[in-house]
Amino acid sequence: MPKFKTVFVCQNCGYISPKWAGKCSNCSSWNSFIEEVESSEEKNAKKSVSAKPGSPVAINDIVQNVFLRMNMHFSEFDRVLGGGLVPGSLVLLGGEPGIGKSTLVLQSVLNLKNTKILYISGEESETQIKLRAERIGIHNTDCFIYTETNIEKILATIKSITPDIVVIDSVQTVASADLSSSPGTVSQIRECSRQLQEYAKESSTPVILIGHINKDGDIAGPMSLEHIVDVVLQFEGDNNHFYRLLRPKKNRFGSTYEIGVFEMTNDGMKEISDPGNILLSGDNTGLSGVAFGTIAEGSRTLMIEIQALAGNAVFSAPQRNATGFDSRRFQMLLAVIEKRLGLKLVQKDIFLNIAGGLKINDPAADLAVISAVISSYFDKPIRENSCFIGEVGLSGQIRPVSFIEKRVGEASRLGFENIFISASQKSEIKTKVKGVVAVTDIKDFASKLLK
Ligand code: TYD
Ligand code: MG
């Protein structure tokens, strides 16, 4: 009879503690311990490592395989993967529930020709998947659907069907019968992914894992899972908006600067190859508190719309609320405005929103954030067709940003006629662009900003 012992495992980092604790002493996350049962057999299995010596290979003797990447139907998807799906790779696609992960992957594999697919779902029934498939169109008849959650059964089926691509939807639903903890716990996710990775590597079959993300935006459960897999992609967007961004967080086979842009339509995902101004909300002429900026991600430059509202403070401690923008950076920018321009922001509740539900962390958006706040504070619209590209330092100076020429080019292409940039970068703009305004610090800038 195996002996059972309960341990508490941090669902964020996998740290094991004999006692429950409110805060993990390893990764400092709160309320993340879950009781899991570890049998003595499991423990012994972990200890029994084969002691035979291995055979390391001299680095010069390693033959490099030229891997042929597989196309995933969407060129946006391929670009984010670094040029297609690498055989034998383990790809994790994370995102909030309902964002369209299943739709994106199913649609990709249903459009591949001469490729055998095994789509394993632990979340939806076969008929539900068929319904979705009919909606998005079935062009690949070699696509098999299997609804199962037991990893041993799943692996046996994969080995008998030998598909070209395996999809697991989702990794939180699969579980190994050898472990006593429930599906979705760190130990289950880690064990199942390890087995899938082993299969992927030995058979050179790519495996796509779909995963949920938790309230902090991390892939639920497993920080450890992100280490195991080769590629981590995040599918983002707002459920109330139609466009979706696909971003790599980690990629062993390509850059992590690329993003893919999609639109959710009635019949599945549509890729957007010229996303330039999709994030802008329309006609804003004459409105105060609206400013435009850019974000640059890999080969893509997107225009963003920043909205600010500065109203009289209701309570003695004024509210500062930023949606889609780092709140600490927002506080810092407000402090800069207060100190360098002398505006009395302390009496104002200030709200900031990035239109389209986007989350940004590009410092080049600082100048646009400041512009929106100043415009709302004075309740005056910004000069028409203005766009703001610059990082703002604590002393109020406007600092240079990356890819300036590309950003300016894109803003000009979309019809912006006053493009504010840091004076230190004026000489970097080689192509002739109309309406570039060079500014040195926010005092100089504020005088040119409003109508
Ligand atoms: P889904 O792919 O199930 O999301 P996830 O796997 O990330 O949880 O997408 C679910 C949402 O997408 C659902 O609200 C309906 C919508 N949807 C469309 O708008 N068009 C479509 O063609 C499909 C299949 C789904
Ligand atoms: Mg799903």
CSV table of C-alpha atoms and ligand atoms in Angstrom, one decimal:
chain,number,residue,atom,x,y,z
A,1,MET,CA,0.0,0.0,0.0
A,2,PRO,CA,1.5,3.3,-0.9
A,3,LYS,CA,1.6,5.9,1.9
A,4,PHE,CA,-0.1,9.2,1.3
A,5,LYS,CA,1.2,12.5,2.5
A,6,THR,CA,-0.4,15.9,2.0
A,7,VAL,CA,1.7,18.8,0.9
A,8,PHE,CA,0.8,22.4,0.0
A,9,VAL,CA,2.0,23.5,-3.4
A,10,CYS,CA,2.2,27.1,-4.6
A,11,GLN,CA,0.1,27.3,-7.8
A,12,ASN,CA,2.2,30.1,-9.0
A,13,CYS,CA,5.7,28.8,-8.8
A,14,GLY,CA,5.4,25.2,-7.7
A,15,TYR,CA,7.1,25.7,-4.3
A,16,ILE,CA,6.2,22.9,-1.9
A,17,SER,CA,5.5,23.6,1.8
A,18,PRO,CA,4.5,21.1,4.5
A,19,LYS,CA,2.1,23.6,6.0
A,20,TRP,CA,-0.4,26.0,4.4
A,21,ALA,CA,0.7,29.6,4.2
A,22,GLY,CA,-1.1,32.7,3.1
A,23,LYS,CA,1.9,34.0,1.2
A,24,CYS,CA,4.5,32.0,-0.7
A,25,SER,CA,7.9,32.6,0.7
A,26,ASN,CA,9.4,31.8,-2.8
A,27,CYS,CA,7.5,34.0,-5.2
A,28,SER,CA,5.6,36.2,-2.7
A,29,SER,CA,2.2,35.5,-4.3
A,30,TRP,CA,-0.8,35.5,-1.9
A,31,ASN,CA,-3.3,32.8,-1.3
A,32,SER,CA,-1.7,30.5,-3.9
A,33,PHE,CA,-1.2,27.3,-1.8
A,34,ILE,CA,-3.4,24.3,-2.6
A,35,GLU,CA,-3.3,21.0,-0.8
A,36,GLU,CA,-2.1,18.2,-3.0
A,37,VAL,CA,-1.6,14.5,-2.1
A,38,GLU,CA,1.7,13.0,-2.8
A,39,SER,CA,2.0,9.2,-2.5
A,40,SER,CA,5.2,7.5,-1.4
A,41,GLU,CA,5.2,5.7,-4.8
A,42,GLU,CA,5.2,9.0,-6.7
A,43,LYS,CA,8.0,10.2,-4.5
A,44,ASN,CA,10.1,7.1,-5.1
A,45,ALA,CA,9.4,7.3,-8.8
A,46,LYS,CA,10.9,10.7,-8.8
A,47,LYS,CA,14.0,9.5,-7.0
A,48,SER,CA,14.8,6.5,-9.3
A,49,VAL,CA,17.1,8.1,-11.9
A,50,SER,CA,18.9,5.8,-14.3
A,51,ALA,CA,22.6,5.8,-13.4
A,52,LYS,CA,24.0,4.8,-16.8
A,53,PRO,CA,26.4,7.3,-18.3
A,54,GLY,CA,25.1,9.3,-21.3
A,55,SER,CA,27.0,10.2,-24.4
A,56,PRO,CA,27.6,13.9,-24.9
A,57,VAL,CA,28.4,15.0,-28.4
A,58,ALA,CA,31.2,17.4,-29.3
A,59,ILE,CA,29.8,20.7,-30.5
A,60,ASN,CA,31.4,20.5,-33.9
A,61,ASP,CA,29.9,17.0,-34.5
A,62,ILE,CA,26.4,18.2,-34.1
A,63,VAL,CA,24.6,18.1,-37.4
A,64,GLN,CA,22.2,21.0,-37.7
A,65,ASN,CA,18.8,20.0,-38.9
A,66,VAL,CA,17.4,22.5,-41.2
A,67,PHE,CA,13.8,22.5,-39.9
A,68,LEU,CA,11.1,23.2,-42.3
A,69,ARG,CA,8.6,25.3,-40.6
A,70,MET,CA,4.9,24.6,-41.1
A,71,ASN,CA,2.7,27.4,-42.1
A,72,MET,CA,-0.3,28.0,-39.9
A,73,HIS,CA,-2.6,29.5,-42.6
A,74,PHE,CA,-2.5,33.0,-41.1
A,75,SER,CA,0.6,34.9,-42.0
A,76,GLU,CA,0.1,37.0,-38.8
A,77,PHE,CA,0.3,33.8,-36.8
A,78,ASP,CA,3.4,32.6,-38.7
A,79,ARG,CA,5.2,35.9,-38.2
A,80,VAL,CA,4.6,35.8,-34.5
A,81,LEU,CA,6.0,32.2,-34.4
A,82,GLY,CA,9.1,33.5,-36.1
A,83,GLY,CA,8.2,32.2,-39.6
A,84,GLY,CA,6.0,29.2,-38.9
A,85,LEU,CA,5.6,26.3,-36.5
A,86,VAL,CA,8.8,24.5,-35.8
A,87,PRO,CA,8.5,20.7,-35.9
A,88,GLY,CA,8.9,19.2,-32.4
A,89,SER,CA,8.2,22.5,-30.7
A,90,LEU,CA,5.8,22.9,-27.7
A,91,VAL,CA,3.8,26.1,-28.1
A,92,LEU,CA,1.7,27.6,-25.3
A,93,LEU,CA,-1.1,29.9,-26.3
A,94,GLY,CA,-2.6,31.8,-23.4
A,95,GLY,CA,-5.4,34.3,-23.0
A,96,GLU,CA,-8.5,35.2,-21.1
A,97,PRO,CA,-11.6,33.0,-21.4
A,98,GLY,CA,-13.6,33.9,-24.5
A,99,ILE,CA,-10.9,35.8,-26.2
A,100,GLY,CA,-10.8,33.4,-29.2
A,101,LYS,CA,-7.9,31.0,-28.5
A,102,SER,CA,-9.9,27.9,-29.5
A,103,THR,CA,-11.2,29.7,-32.6
A,104,LEU,CA,-7.8,30.9,-33.7
A,105,VAL,CA,-6.2,27.5,-33.4
A,106,LEU,CA,-9.1,25.5,-34.8
A,107,GLN,CA,-9.4,27.9,-37.8
A,108,SER,CA,-5.7,27.6,-38.5
A,109,VAL,CA,-5.6,23.8,-38.5
A,110,LEU,CA,-8.9,23.5,-40.5
A,111,ASN,CA,-7.3,25.5,-43.3
A,112,LEU,CA,-4.1,23.5,-43.6
A,113,LYS,CA,-3.9,21.2,-46.6
A,114,ASN,CA,-2.4,17.7,-46.4
A,115,THR,CA,-1.8,18.0,-42.7
A,116,LYS,CA,-3.2,15.5,-40.3
A,117,ILE,CA,-4.5,17.2,-37.1
A,118,LEU,CA,-5.4,15.8,-33.8
A,119,TYR,CA,-7.4,18.3,-31.8
A,120,ILE,CA,-7.9,17.2,-28.2
A,121,SER,CA,-10.5,19.0,-26.2
A,122,GLY,CA,-11.3,18.7,-22.6
A,123,GLU,CA,-13.6,21.7,-22.6
A,124,GLU,CA,-16.1,21.2,-25.4
A,125,SER,CA,-18.0,18.3,-26.8
A,126,GLU,CA,-17.5,17.0,-30.4
A,127,THR,CA,-20.7,18.5,-31.5
A,128,GLN,CA,-19.8,21.9,-30.0
A,129,ILE,CA,-16.5,21.8,-31.9
A,130,LYS,CA,-18.3,20.7,-35.1
A,131,LEU,CA,-20.6,23.7,-34.8
A,132,ARG,CA,-17.7,26.1,-34.4
A,133,ALA,CA,-15.9,24.4,-37.3
A,134,GLU,CA,-18.8,24.8,-39.6
A,135,ARG,CA,-19.0,28.4,-38.7
A,136,ILE,CA,-15.4,29.0,-39.6
A,137,GLY,CA,-15.3,26.6,-42.6
A,138,ILE,CA,-13.8,23.2,-42.9
A,139,HIS,CA,-11.1,22.9,-45.5
A,140,ASN,CA,-9.0,20.2,-44.0
A,141,THR,CA,-10.8,16.8,-43.8
A,142,ASP,CA,-7.9,15.2,-42.1
A,143,CYS,CA,-8.7,16.9,-38.8
A,144,PHE,CA,-9.6,14.6,-36.0
A,145,ILE,CA,-11.4,15.7,-32.8
A,146,TYR,CA,-10.9,13.8,-29.6
A,147,THR,CA,-12.5,14.7,-26.3
A,148,GLU,CA,-10.5,13.3,-23.5
A,149,THR,CA,-8.7,14.6,-20.4
A,150,ASN,CA,-6.5,11.6,-19.3
A,151,ILE,CA,-3.0,12.2,-20.5
A,152,GLU,CA,-2.1,8.5,-20.8
A,153,LYS,CA,-5.0,7.9,-23.0
A,154,ILE,CA,-4.3,11.0,-25.0
A,155,LEU,CA,-0.7,10.0,-25.6
A,156,ALA,CA,-1.6,6.5,-26.6
A,157,THR,CA,-4.1,7.9,-29.1
A,158,ILE,CA,-1.6,10.4,-30.5
A,159,LYS,CA,0.9,7.6,-30.9
A,160,SER,CA,-1.6,5.5,-32.8
A,161,ILE,CA,-2.9,8.3,-35.1
A,162,THR,CA,0.5,10.0,-35.6
A,163,PRO,CA,-0.8,13.4,-36.5
A,164,ASP,CA,1.3,16.2,-38.0
A,165,ILE,CA,0.1,18.7,-35.4
A,166,VAL,CA,-1.4,18.1,-32.0
A,167,VAL,CA,-3.6,20.6,-30.2
A,168,ILE,CA,-4.5,20.4,-26.5
A,169,ASP,CA,-7.4,22.6,-25.5
A,170,SER,CA,-6.7,23.3,-22.7
A,171,VAL,CA,-3.7,22.3,-20.7
A,172,GLN,CA,-5.6,23.0,-17.5
A,173,THR,CA,-8.1,20.2,-18.2
A,174,VAL,CA,-5.7,17.3,-18.8
A,175,ALA,CA,-4.5,15.1,-15.9
A,176,SER,CA,-2.4,12.1,-15.3
A,177,ALA,CA,-3.9,9.1,-13.5
A,178,ASP,CA,-0.6,8.6,-11.7
A,179,LEU,CA,-0.9,11.8,-9.7
A,180,SER,CA,-3.6,12.2,-7.2
A,181,SER,CA,-4.0,16.0,-7.5
A,182,SER,CA,-6.9,17.4,-9.5
A,183,PRO,CA,-6.5,18.8,-13.1
A,184,GLY,CA,-5.2,22.3,-13.3
A,185,THR,CA,-2.9,22.1,-10.3
A,186,VAL,CA,0.8,22.8,-10.8
A,187,SER,CA,1.9,19.2,-10.4
A,188,GLN,CA,-0.7,18.0,-13.0
A,189,ILE,CA,0.1,20.7,-15.5
A,190,ARG,CA,3.8,20.2,-15.1
A,191,GLU,CA,3.6,16.4,-15.5
A,192,CYS,CA,1.3,16.5,-18.5
A,193,SER,CA,3.3,19.1,-20.3
A,194,ARG,CA,6.5,17.2,-19.6
A,195,GLN,CA,5.0,14.0,-21.2
A,196,LEU,CA,3.8,16.0,-24.2
A,197,GLN,CA,7.1,17.7,-24.5
A,198,GLU,CA,8.9,14.3,-24.5
A,199,TYR,CA,6.5,13.2,-27.3
A,200,ALA,CA,7.0,16.4,-29.3
A,201,LYS,CA,10.8,16.1,-29.2
A,202,GLU,CA,11.1,12.4,-29.9
A,203,SER,CA,8.6,12.4,-32.8
A,204,SER,CA,9.3,16.0,-34.1
A,205,THR,CA,5.6,16.7,-33.9
A,206,PRO,CA,4.6,20.2,-32.9
A,207,VAL,CA,2.2,20.4,-30.0
A,208,ILE,CA,0.1,23.5,-29.3
A,209,LEU,CA,-1.1,23.9,-25.8
A,210,ILE,CA,-4.0,26.3,-25.1
A,211,GLY,CA,-3.9,27.7,-21.5
A,212,HIS,CA,-6.0,30.0,-19.4
A,213,ILE,CA,-4.6,33.1,-17.8
A,214,ASN,CA,-5.3,34.1,-14.2
A,215,LYS,CA,-6.4,37.5,-12.9
A,216,ASP,CA,-2.8,38.8,-12.9
A,217,GLY,CA,-2.4,38.0,-16.6
A,218,ASP,CA,-0.1,35.1,-16.1
A,219,ILE,CA,-0.8,31.7,-17.5
A,220,ALA,CA,-2.8,30.1,-14.7
A,221,GLY,CA,-0.8,27.9,-12.4
A,222,PRO,CA,2.4,27.4,-14.1
A,223,MET,CA,5.2,29.8,-14.1
A,224,SER,CA,7.1,26.6,-14.4
A,225,LEU,CA,5.2,25.7,-17.6
A,226,GLU,CA,6.6,28.8,-19.3
A,227,HIS,CA,10.0,27.4,-18.7
A,228,ILE,CA,9.2,24.0,-20.2
A,229,VAL,CA,7.6,25.1,-23.5
A,230,ASP,CA,9.5,26.6,-26.4
A,231,VAL,CA,7.1,29.4,-27.3
A,232,VAL,CA,4.7,31.3,-25.2
A,233,LEU,CA,2.1,33.4,-27.0
A,234,GLN,CA,-0.5,35.7,-25.4
A,235,PHE,CA,-3.7,36.4,-27.2
A,236,GLU,CA,-5.1,39.7,-26.0
A,237,GLY,CA,-7.8,42.1,-26.6
A,238,ASP,CA,-11.0,43.2,-25.0
A,239,ASN,CA,-14.1,41.0,-25.1
A,240,ASN,CA,-16.1,44.1,-26.0
A,241,HIS,CA,-13.9,44.9,-29.0
A,242,PHE,CA,-13.3,42.9,-32.1
A,243,TYR,CA,-9.6,43.1,-32.7
A,244,ARG,CA,-7.1,40.8,-31.0
A,245,LEU,CA,-3.4,41.0,-30.6
A,246,LEU,CA,-1.2,37.9,-30.6
A,247,ARG,CA,2.1,38.6,-28.8
A,248,PRO,CA,5.0,36.3,-28.1
A,249,LYS,CA,6.3,36.4,-24.5
A,250,LYS,CA,9.0,33.9,-25.2
A,251,ASN,CA,10.2,32.4,-28.4
A,252,ARG,CA,13.1,30.0,-28.8
A,253,PHE,CA,12.9,30.2,-32.6
A,254,GLY,CA,12.3,33.8,-33.3
A,255,SER,CA,12.0,37.3,-32.0
A,256,THR,CA,9.6,38.4,-29.3
A,257,TYR,CA,9.0,41.8,-30.8
A,258,GLU,CA,6.5,40.8,-33.4
A,259,ILE,CA,2.8,41.1,-32.9
A,260,GLY,CA,-0.1,39.7,-35.0
A,261,VAL,CA,-3.3,41.5,-35.4
A,262,PHE,CA,-6.7,39.8,-35.9
A,263,GLU,CA,-10.3,40.7,-35.9
A,264,MET,CA,-13.0,38.5,-34.5
A,265,THR,CA,-15.8,38.3,-37.0
A,266,ASN,CA,-19.0,36.3,-37.3
A,267,ASP,CA,-17.2,33.6,-39.1
A,268,GLY,CA,-14.0,33.3,-37.2
A,269,MET,CA,-10.7,35.3,-37.1
A,270,LYS,CA,-9.7,37.6,-39.9
A,271,GLU,CA,-6.1,38.8,-40.0
A,272,ILE,CA,-5.4,42.5,-40.4
A,273,SER,CA,-2.3,43.1,-42.3
A,274,ASP,CA,-2.5,46.9,-42.3
A,275,PRO,CA,-3.5,47.6,-38.7
A,276,GLY,CA,-2.2,51.2,-38.7
A,277,ASN,CA,-5.3,53.0,-37.3
A,278,ILE,CA,-7.7,50.2,-36.2
A,279,LEU,CA,-7.3,51.3,-32.6
A,280,LEU,CA,-8.6,54.8,-33.2
A,281,SER,CA,-12.2,55.4,-32.3
A,282,GLY,CA,-13.2,57.7,-35.0
A,283,ASP,CA,-13.9,61.4,-35.3
A,284,ASN,CA,-12.6,63.3,-32.2
A,285,THR,CA,-12.5,66.8,-33.6
A,286,GLY,CA,-13.2,69.4,-31.0
A,287,LEU,CA,-13.0,67.0,-28.0
A,288,SER,CA,-10.8,67.7,-25.1
A,289,GLY,CA,-8.7,65.0,-23.4
A,290,VAL,CA,-8.0,62.9,-26.5
A,291,ALA,CA,-4.5,62.5,-27.8
A,292,PHE,CA,-2.8,60.2,-30.3
A,293,GLY,CA,0.4,58.3,-29.9
A,294,THR,CA,2.2,55.3,-31.4
A,295,ILE,CA,3.4,52.0,-30.2
A,296,ALA,CA,6.0,50.1,-32.1
A,297,GLU,CA,6.1,46.3,-31.9
A,298,GLY,CA,8.6,44.5,-34.2
A,299,SER,CA,7.7,45.3,-37.7
A,300,ARG,CA,4.4,46.9,-36.7
A,301,THR,CA,3.6,50.4,-35.7
A,302,LEU,CA,0.1,51.0,-34.4
A,303,MET,CA,-1.5,54.3,-33.7
A,304,ILE,CA,-3.2,54.5,-30.3
A,305,GLU,CA,-5.8,56.9,-28.9
A,306,ILE,CA,-5.4,58.0,-25.3
A,307,GLN,CA,-8.3,59.5,-23.4
A,308,ALA,CA,-8.0,61.4,-20.1
A,309,LEU,CA,-10.6,63.0,-17.9
A,310,ALA,CA,-9.6,65.4,-15.1
A,311,GLY,CA,-12.6,66.3,-13.0
A,312,ASN,CA,-12.9,68.0,-9.6
A,313,ALA,CA,-11.9,65.6,-6.8
A,314,VAL,CA,-14.8,64.1,-4.9
A,315,PHE,CA,-12.9,63.0,-1.9
A,316,SER,CA,-9.9,64.5,0.0
A,317,ALA,CA,-7.6,62.0,-1.6
A,318,PRO,CA,-8.0,62.4,-5.4
A,319,GLN,CA,-8.4,59.3,-7.5
A,320,ARG,CA,-5.9,58.3,-10.2
A,321,ASN,CA,-7.1,55.6,-12.4
A,322,ALA,CA,-5.4,54.2,-15.5
A,323,THR,CA,-6.9,51.5,-17.7
A,324,GLY,CA,-4.4,49.8,-20.1
A,325,PHE,CA,-1.5,51.9,-18.9
A,326,ASP,CA,0.9,51.2,-16.0
A,327,SER,CA,-0.5,53.1,-13.0
A,328,ARG,CA,2.8,53.8,-11.4
A,329,ARG,CA,4.1,55.4,-14.6
A,330,PHE,CA,0.8,57.3,-14.8
A,331,GLN,CA,1.4,58.7,-11.3
A,332,MET,CA,4.9,59.6,-12.3
A,333,LEU,CA,3.8,61.5,-15.4
A,334,LEU,CA,1.2,63.4,-13.3
A,335,ALA,CA,3.9,64.4,-10.8
A,336,VAL,CA,6.0,65.7,-13.7
A,337,ILE,CA,3.1,67.8,-15.0
A,338,GLU,CA,2.4,69.1,-11.5
A,339,LYS,CA,5.9,70.1,-10.8
A,340,ARG,CA,7.1,71.3,-14.2
A,341,LEU,CA,4.0,73.0,-15.4
A,342,GLY,CA,2.5,74.0,-12.1
A,343,LEU,CA,-0.9,72.6,-12.7
A,344,LYS,CA,-3.0,71.9,-9.6
A,345,LEU,CA,-3.7,68.3,-10.2
A,346,VAL,CA,-4.0,67.6,-6.5
A,347,GLN,CA,-7.6,68.9,-6.7
A,348,LYS,CA,-8.5,66.6,-9.6
A,349,ASP,CA,-9.7,63.1,-10.0
A,350,ILE,CA,-7.8,61.9,-13.1
A,351,PHE,CA,-8.8,58.9,-15.3
A,352,LEU,CA,-6.9,57.5,-18.2
A,353,ASN,CA,-8.0,55.1,-20.8
A,354,ILE,CA,-6.4,53.5,-23.8
A,355,ALA,CA,-9.1,53.2,-26.5
A,356,GLY,CA,-9.8,49.8,-27.8
A,357,GLY,CA,-9.0,48.0,-24.5
A,358,LEU,CA,-5.3,47.8,-25.3
A,359,LYS,CA,-2.6,47.4,-22.7
A,360,ILE,CA,0.5,49.3,-23.5
A,361,ASN,CA,3.9,49.6,-22.0
A,362,ASP,CA,5.8,51.5,-24.6
A,363,PRO,CA,7.4,54.6,-23.0
A,364,ALA,CA,6.9,56.5,-26.3
A,365,ALA,CA,3.3,56.9,-25.3
A,366,ASP,CA,4.3,59.2,-22.4
A,367,LEU,CA,4.0,62.4,-24.4
A,368,ALA,CA,0.5,61.4,-25.6
A,369,VAL,CA,-0.6,60.6,-22.0
A,370,ILE,CA,0.6,64.0,-20.8
A,371,SER,CA,-1.1,65.8,-23.7
A,372,ALA,CA,-4.4,64.1,-23.0
A,373,VAL,CA,-4.2,65.1,-19.3
A,374,ILE,CA,-3.3,68.7,-20.1
A,375,SER,CA,-6.1,69.0,-22.7
A,376,SER,CA,-8.7,67.6,-20.3
A,377,TYR,CA,-7.4,69.8,-17.4
A,378,PHE,CA,-7.9,73.0,-19.4
A,379,ASP,CA,-10.9,71.4,-21.2
A,380,LYS,CA,-9.5,72.5,-24.5
A,381,PRO,CA,-9.0,70.3,-27.6
A,382,ILE,CA,-5.5,69.6,-28.8
A,383,ARG,CA,-4.4,71.1,-32.2
A,384,GLU,CA,-6.0,69.1,-34.9
A,385,ASN,CA,-4.2,66.1,-36.5
A,386,SER,CA,-1.6,66.0,-33.8
A,387,CYS,CA,0.4,62.9,-32.8
A,388,PHE,CA,2.8,62.6,-29.9
A,389,ILE,CA,5.9,60.4,-29.9
A,390,GLY,CA,8.3,60.7,-26.9
A,391,GLU,CA,9.3,59.5,-23.5
A,392,VAL,CA,9.1,62.0,-20.7
A,393,GLY,CA,11.8,62.1,-18.1
A,394,LEU,CA,11.4,63.2,-14.4
A,395,SER,CA,12.9,66.6,-15.1
A,396,GLY,CA,10.4,67.2,-17.8
A,397,GLN,CA,12.7,66.7,-20.7
A,398,ILE,CA,11.4,64.9,-23.8
A,399,ARG,CA,13.5,61.9,-24.5
A,400,PRO,CA,14.3,59.9,-27.6
A,401,VAL,CA,12.4,56.7,-28.4
A,402,SER,CA,13.0,53.6,-30.5
A,403,PHE,CA,12.0,53.3,-34.2
A,404,ILE,CA,11.4,57.0,-34.5
A,405,GLU,CA,11.5,57.1,-38.3
A,406,LYS,CA,9.0,54.3,-38.6
A,407,ARG,CA,6.6,55.8,-36.1
A,408,VAL,CA,6.8,59.2,-37.8
A,409,GLY,CA,6.4,57.7,-41.2
A,410,GLU,CA,3.3,55.8,-40.1
A,411,ALA,CA,1.7,58.8,-38.4
A,412,SER,CA,2.3,60.8,-41.6
A,413,ARG,CA,0.9,58.1,-43.8
A,414,LEU,CA,-2.3,58.1,-41.7
A,415,GLY,CA,-2.7,61.9,-42.2
A,416,PHE,CA,-1.2,63.4,-39.0
A,417,GLU,CA,0.2,66.8,-39.7
A,418,ASN,CA,1.7,67.9,-36.4
A,419,ILE,CA,4.0,65.1,-35.2
A,420,PHE,CA,5.7,66.0,-32.0
A,421,ILE,CA,9.0,64.3,-31.3
A,422,SER,CA,12.0,64.9,-29.1
A,423,ALA,CA,14.3,67.6,-30.5
A,424,SER,CA,17.3,65.2,-30.0
A,425,GLN,CA,15.8,62.9,-32.7
A,426,LYS,CA,15.0,65.5,-35.4
A,427,SER,CA,18.2,64.7,-37.3
A,428,GLU,CA,17.3,61.0,-37.4
A,429,ILE,CA,14.3,61.6,-39.6
A,430,LYS,CA,15.9,61.1,-43.0
A,431,THR,CA,12.8,60.8,-45.2
A,432,LYS,CA,10.9,64.0,-45.9
A,433,VAL,CA,7.9,64.2,-43.6
A,434,LYS,CA,5.7,67.2,-43.4
A,435,GLY,CA,4.8,68.7,-40.0
A,436,VAL,CA,7.4,67.3,-37.6
A,437,VAL,CA,7.6,69.5,-34.5
A,438,ALA,CA,10.7,69.1,-32.4
A,439,VAL,CA,10.3,69.8,-28.6
A,440,THR,CA,12.8,69.8,-25.8
A,441,ASP,CA,10.9,69.8,-22.6
A,442,ILE,CA,7.3,69.8,-21.5
A,443,LYS,CA,7.2,73.5,-20.9
A,444,ASP,CA,8.3,74.2,-24.4
A,445,PHE,CA,5.8,71.5,-25.5
A,446,ALA,CA,2.8,72.7,-23.5
A,447,SER,CA,3.0,76.1,-25.2
A,448,LYS,CA,2.6,74.5,-28.6
A,449,LEU,CA,0.0,71.9,-27.7
A,450,LEU,CA,-3.5,73.4,-27.4
A,451,LYS,CA,-5.5,75.3,-30.0
B,1,TYD,P1,-13.3,30.9,-28.1
B,1,TYD,O1,-12.4,30.6,-29.2
B,1,TYD,O2,-14.2,29.8,-27.6
B,1,TYD,O3,-12.5,31.5,-26.9
B,1,TYD,P2,-11.5,30.8,-25.9
B,1,TYD,O4,-11.1,29.5,-26.4
B,1,TYD,O5,-10.3,31.8,-25.8
B,1,TYD,O6,-12.1,30.8,-24.6
B,1,TYD,O7,-14.2,32.2,-28.5
B,1,TYD,C1,-15.4,32.4,-27.9
B,1,TYD,C2,-16.0,33.7,-28.4
B,1,TYD,O8,-15.8,34.0,-29.7
B,1,TYD,C3,-17.4,33.6,-28.2
B,1,TYD,O9,-17.8,34.7,-27.3
B,1,TYD,C4,-18.0,33.8,-29.5
B,1,TYD,C5,-17.0,34.4,-30.4
B,1,TYD,N1,-16.9,33.9,-31.8
B,1,TYD,C6,-17.2,34.8,-32.8
B,1,TYD,O10,-17.4,36.0,-32.6
B,1,TYD,N2,-17.1,34.4,-34.1
B,1,TYD,C7,-16.8,33.0,-34.4
B,1,TYD,O11,-16.8,32.7,-35.6
B,1,TYD,C8,-16.6,32.1,-33.3
B,1,TYD,C9,-16.3,30.7,-33.6
B,1,TYD,C10,-16.7,32.6,-32.0
B,2,MG,MG,-11.6,27.6,-25.7
